[in-house]
Short mmCIF file of C-alpha atoms in Angstrom, two decimals:
data_model
loop_
_atom_site.label_atom_id
_atom_site.label_comp_id
_atom_site.label_asym_id
_atom_site.label_seq_id
_atom_site.Cartn_x
_atom_site.Cartn_y
_atom_site.Cartn_z
CA UNK A 1 123.10 72.74 89.38
CA UNK A 2 120.68 70.12 88.01
CA UNK A 3 118.85 70.60 84.72
CA UNK A 4 116.37 68.21 83.11
CA UNK A 5 119.31 66.56 81.29
CA UNK A 6 121.35 65.87 84.44
CA UNK A 7 121.85 62.17 85.27
CA UNK A 8 119.41 60.87 87.86
CA UNK A 9 120.81 59.10 90.91
CA UNK A 10 118.08 58.72 93.56
CA UNK A 11 119.59 58.21 97.02
CA UNK A 12 116.49 56.97 98.85
CA UNK A 13 113.18 55.15 98.21
CA UNK A 14 111.32 58.48 98.04
CA UNK A 15 113.42 59.73 95.14
CA UNK A 16 113.47 56.33 93.45
CA UNK A 17 109.67 56.09 93.55
CA UNK A 18 109.45 59.38 91.64
CA UNK A 19 111.70 58.02 88.89
CA UNK A 20 109.69 54.79 88.71
CA UNK A 21 106.50 56.88 88.36
CA UNK A 22 108.05 58.82 85.47
CA UNK A 23 108.99 55.60 83.68
CA UNK A 24 105.50 54.14 84.15
CA UNK A 25 103.93 57.25 82.67
CA UNK A 26 106.39 57.29 79.78
CA UNK A 27 105.31 53.74 79.00
CA UNK A 28 101.66 54.87 79.05
CA UNK A 29 102.52 57.70 76.63
CA UNK A 30 104.33 55.47 74.12
CA UNK A 31 101.46 52.98 73.90
CA UNK A 32 99.25 55.52 72.12
CA UNK A 33 100.51 58.23 69.77
CA UNK A 34 97.46 60.42 70.50
CA UNK A 35 98.39 60.83 74.15
CA UNK A 36 100.17 63.76 75.77
CA UNK A 37 102.22 63.74 78.96
CA UNK A 38 103.47 66.56 81.15
CA UNK A 39 105.86 65.62 83.97
CA UNK A 40 107.03 68.25 86.43
CA UNK A 41 110.01 67.89 88.78
CA UNK A 42 109.43 70.58 91.40
CA UNK A 43 111.90 71.91 93.94
CA UNK A 44 110.54 72.86 97.38
CA UNK A 45 107.09 74.41 96.91
CA UNK A 46 105.62 76.92 99.34
CA UNK A 47 102.41 78.89 99.70
CA UNK A 48 99.07 78.92 101.49
CA UNK A 49 98.39 75.68 103.44
CA UNK A 50 101.93 74.47 102.68
CA UNK A 51 102.71 73.08 106.16
CA UNK A 52 106.07 71.90 104.79
CA UNK A 53 109.65 73.14 104.83
CA UNK A 54 108.87 76.85 104.54
CA UNK A 55 106.12 76.73 107.16
CA UNK A 56 108.56 75.04 109.56
CA UNK A 57 111.20 77.64 108.71
CA UNK A 58 108.75 80.47 109.41
CA UNK A 59 107.84 78.90 112.76
CA UNK A 60 111.49 78.54 113.79
CA UNK A 61 112.26 82.14 112.79
CA UNK A 62 109.20 83.47 114.59
CA UNK A 63 110.22 81.70 117.81
CA UNK A 64 113.90 82.65 117.47
CA UNK A 65 114.92 78.98 117.25
CA UNK A 66 116.55 78.94 113.84
CA UNK A 67 120.28 78.31 113.49
CA UNK A 68 122.29 77.79 110.32
CA UNK A 69 123.75 74.32 110.00
CA UNK A 70 127.36 74.48 108.85
CA UNK A 71 127.07 77.46 106.51
CA UNK A 72 124.79 80.15 105.06
CA UNK A 73 125.59 79.65 101.35
CA UNK A 74 123.80 76.32 100.86
CA UNK A 75 121.61 76.65 97.74
CA UNK A 76 117.99 75.69 98.35
CA UNK A 77 115.91 75.95 95.19
CA UNK A 78 112.21 76.64 95.66
CA UNK A 79 109.13 77.96 93.92
CA UNK A 80 105.76 79.48 94.75
CA UNK A 81 102.64 77.38 94.34
CA UNK A 82 100.92 80.02 92.19
CA UNK A 83 103.73 79.96 89.63
CA UNK A 84 103.79 76.16 89.81
CA UNK A 85 100.13 75.94 88.76
CA UNK A 86 100.73 78.48 85.98
CA UNK A 87 103.64 76.33 84.76
CA UNK A 88 101.29 73.31 84.45
CA UNK A 89 99.04 75.25 82.08
CA UNK A 90 102.03 76.59 80.16
CA UNK A 91 103.49 73.09 79.66
CA UNK A 92 100.11 71.57 78.79
CA UNK A 93 99.65 74.13 76.02
CA UNK A 94 103.07 73.44 74.51
CA UNK A 95 102.95 71.58 71.15
CA UNK A 96 105.28 68.78 72.29
CA UNK A 97 103.44 65.57 73.18
CA UNK A 98 105.91 64.95 76.03
CA UNK A 99 107.10 67.73 78.30
CA UNK A 100 109.43 66.97 81.21
CA UNK A 101 110.52 70.01 83.17
CA UNK A 102 112.05 71.22 86.41
CA UNK A 103 110.21 73.81 88.44
CA UNK A 104 112.03 76.36 90.63
CA UNK A 105 112.90 80.01 90.50
CA UNK A 106 115.63 80.60 87.89
CA UNK A 107 117.75 82.52 90.41
CA UNK A 108 118.43 80.02 93.17
CA UNK A 109 118.73 81.53 96.64
CA UNK A 110 121.04 80.40 99.41
CA UNK A 111 119.57 79.56 102.80
CA UNK A 112 121.05 82.83 104.06
CA UNK A 113 119.22 84.80 101.37
CA UNK A 114 115.98 82.90 101.97
CA UNK A 115 116.12 83.64 105.70
CA UNK A 116 116.92 87.31 105.15
CA UNK A 117 113.99 87.73 102.74
CA UNK A 118 111.68 85.97 105.23
CA UNK A 119 112.87 88.32 107.96
CA UNK A 120 112.29 91.42 105.81
CA UNK A 121 108.78 90.35 104.81
CA UNK A 122 107.66 89.11 108.22
CA UNK A 123 109.74 91.44 110.42
CA UNK A 124 111.42 88.46 112.10
CA UNK A 125 114.71 88.98 113.90
CA UNK A 126 117.62 87.80 111.75
CA UNK A 127 119.37 84.75 113.22
CA UNK A 128 123.11 85.10 113.85
CA UNK A 129 124.22 81.63 114.95
CA UNK A 130 125.90 79.14 112.59
CA UNK A 131 126.45 75.73 114.15
CA UNK A 132 129.48 73.83 112.78
CA UNK A 133 128.35 70.66 111.01
CA UNK A 134 130.57 68.44 113.17
CA UNK A 135 129.01 69.88 116.33
CA UNK A 136 125.48 69.52 114.94
CA UNK A 137 126.17 65.86 114.09
CA UNK A 138 127.58 65.25 117.55
CA UNK A 139 124.51 66.83 119.16
CA UNK A 140 122.20 64.66 117.03
CA UNK A 141 123.56 61.34 118.35
CA UNK A 142 121.60 61.34 121.65
CA UNK A 143 118.40 62.09 119.71
CA UNK A 144 119.09 59.14 117.41
CA UNK A 145 119.52 56.91 120.47
CA UNK A 146 116.18 58.14 121.82
CA UNK A 147 114.59 57.30 118.45
CA UNK A 148 115.93 53.75 118.60
CA UNK A 149 114.43 53.14 122.02
CA UNK A 150 111.03 54.50 121.06
CA UNK A 151 111.12 58.22 121.89
CA UNK A 152 110.32 59.60 118.46
CA UNK A 153 111.80 62.94 117.44
CA UNK A 154 112.78 64.61 114.12
CA UNK A 155 116.52 65.01 114.82
CA UNK A 156 119.10 62.81 113.08
CA UNK A 157 122.31 63.21 111.08
CA UNK A 158 120.64 62.42 107.75
CA UNK A 159 118.25 65.34 108.17
CA UNK A 160 121.12 67.61 109.18
CA UNK A 161 123.00 66.58 106.03
CA UNK A 162 120.02 67.70 103.93
CA UNK A 163 120.22 71.13 105.55
CA UNK A 164 123.94 71.39 104.78
CA UNK A 165 123.87 70.11 101.19
CA UNK A 166 122.79 72.29 98.26
CA UNK A 167 119.70 71.49 96.21
CA UNK A 168 120.14 73.57 93.08
CA UNK A 169 117.35 72.89 90.57
CA UNK A 170 117.53 74.74 87.24
CA UNK A 171 114.23 75.24 85.30
CA UNK A 172 115.99 75.08 81.93
CA UNK A 173 112.97 73.98 79.89
CA UNK A 174 110.70 76.69 81.30
CA UNK A 175 113.25 79.45 80.76
CA UNK A 176 114.22 78.35 77.25
CA UNK A 177 110.54 78.17 76.23
CA UNK A 178 109.65 81.63 77.51
CA UNK A 179 107.73 80.91 80.71
CA UNK A 180 107.42 84.07 82.79
CA UNK A 181 107.41 83.79 86.57
CA UNK A 182 104.88 86.23 88.05
CA UNK A 183 106.66 86.35 91.41
CA UNK A 184 110.14 86.19 92.84
CA UNK A 185 110.91 84.80 96.27
CA UNK A 186 110.29 88.02 98.18
CA UNK A 187 107.03 89.00 96.45
CA UNK A 188 105.76 85.42 96.82
CA UNK A 189 106.53 85.45 100.55
CA UNK A 190 104.64 88.73 100.86
CA UNK A 191 101.63 87.31 99.00
CA UNK A 192 101.70 84.22 101.23
CA UNK A 193 101.99 86.42 104.34
CA UNK A 194 98.89 88.36 103.33
CA UNK A 195 96.89 85.27 102.31
CA UNK A 196 97.69 83.54 105.61
CA UNK A 197 97.09 86.66 107.75
CA UNK A 198 100.73 86.71 108.89
CA UNK A 199 100.66 83.06 109.97
CA UNK A 200 102.59 81.46 107.06
CA UNK A 201 100.43 78.31 107.05
#
């Protein structure tokens, strides 16, 4: 589990650029005592027009192409876009001149729980197959070779590792300051289903 106080150790340029952005904004804040800064560190965000991780998950489940990689208990923290926007307003109205907070549901779901809630809401068939991580990595090698010779595709061992490793984000600041989430994962998926007319886009 990672709270706002956990040490930061970015493992790629994407993560490092976020930390650099935080430092630049902290410098901006400290140059003028009348300024206020709110920095949010969100987990995976989903909702209408997402077209990200959850949209891809919905598409794979709908087509019956989803398999678990390695295990079902990988923690994958997430949050609904509606609650995210409400958290911005909540943090902005806090008396501190600098608020840095994580955003995710307080009760982190495993990938197995996420998939089961998706299947209940959307009436998808529950996937049964769990592919051992060693076999998934072995199967990814030919796709990596194709990538190197110019046949672009999204399959590689680094992406598979992200599916297997937990991302457990704890919204400690929000919880300790009384922020109230208006949805949980299942009610947010239902709201998204209705807003997108069952398409999860």
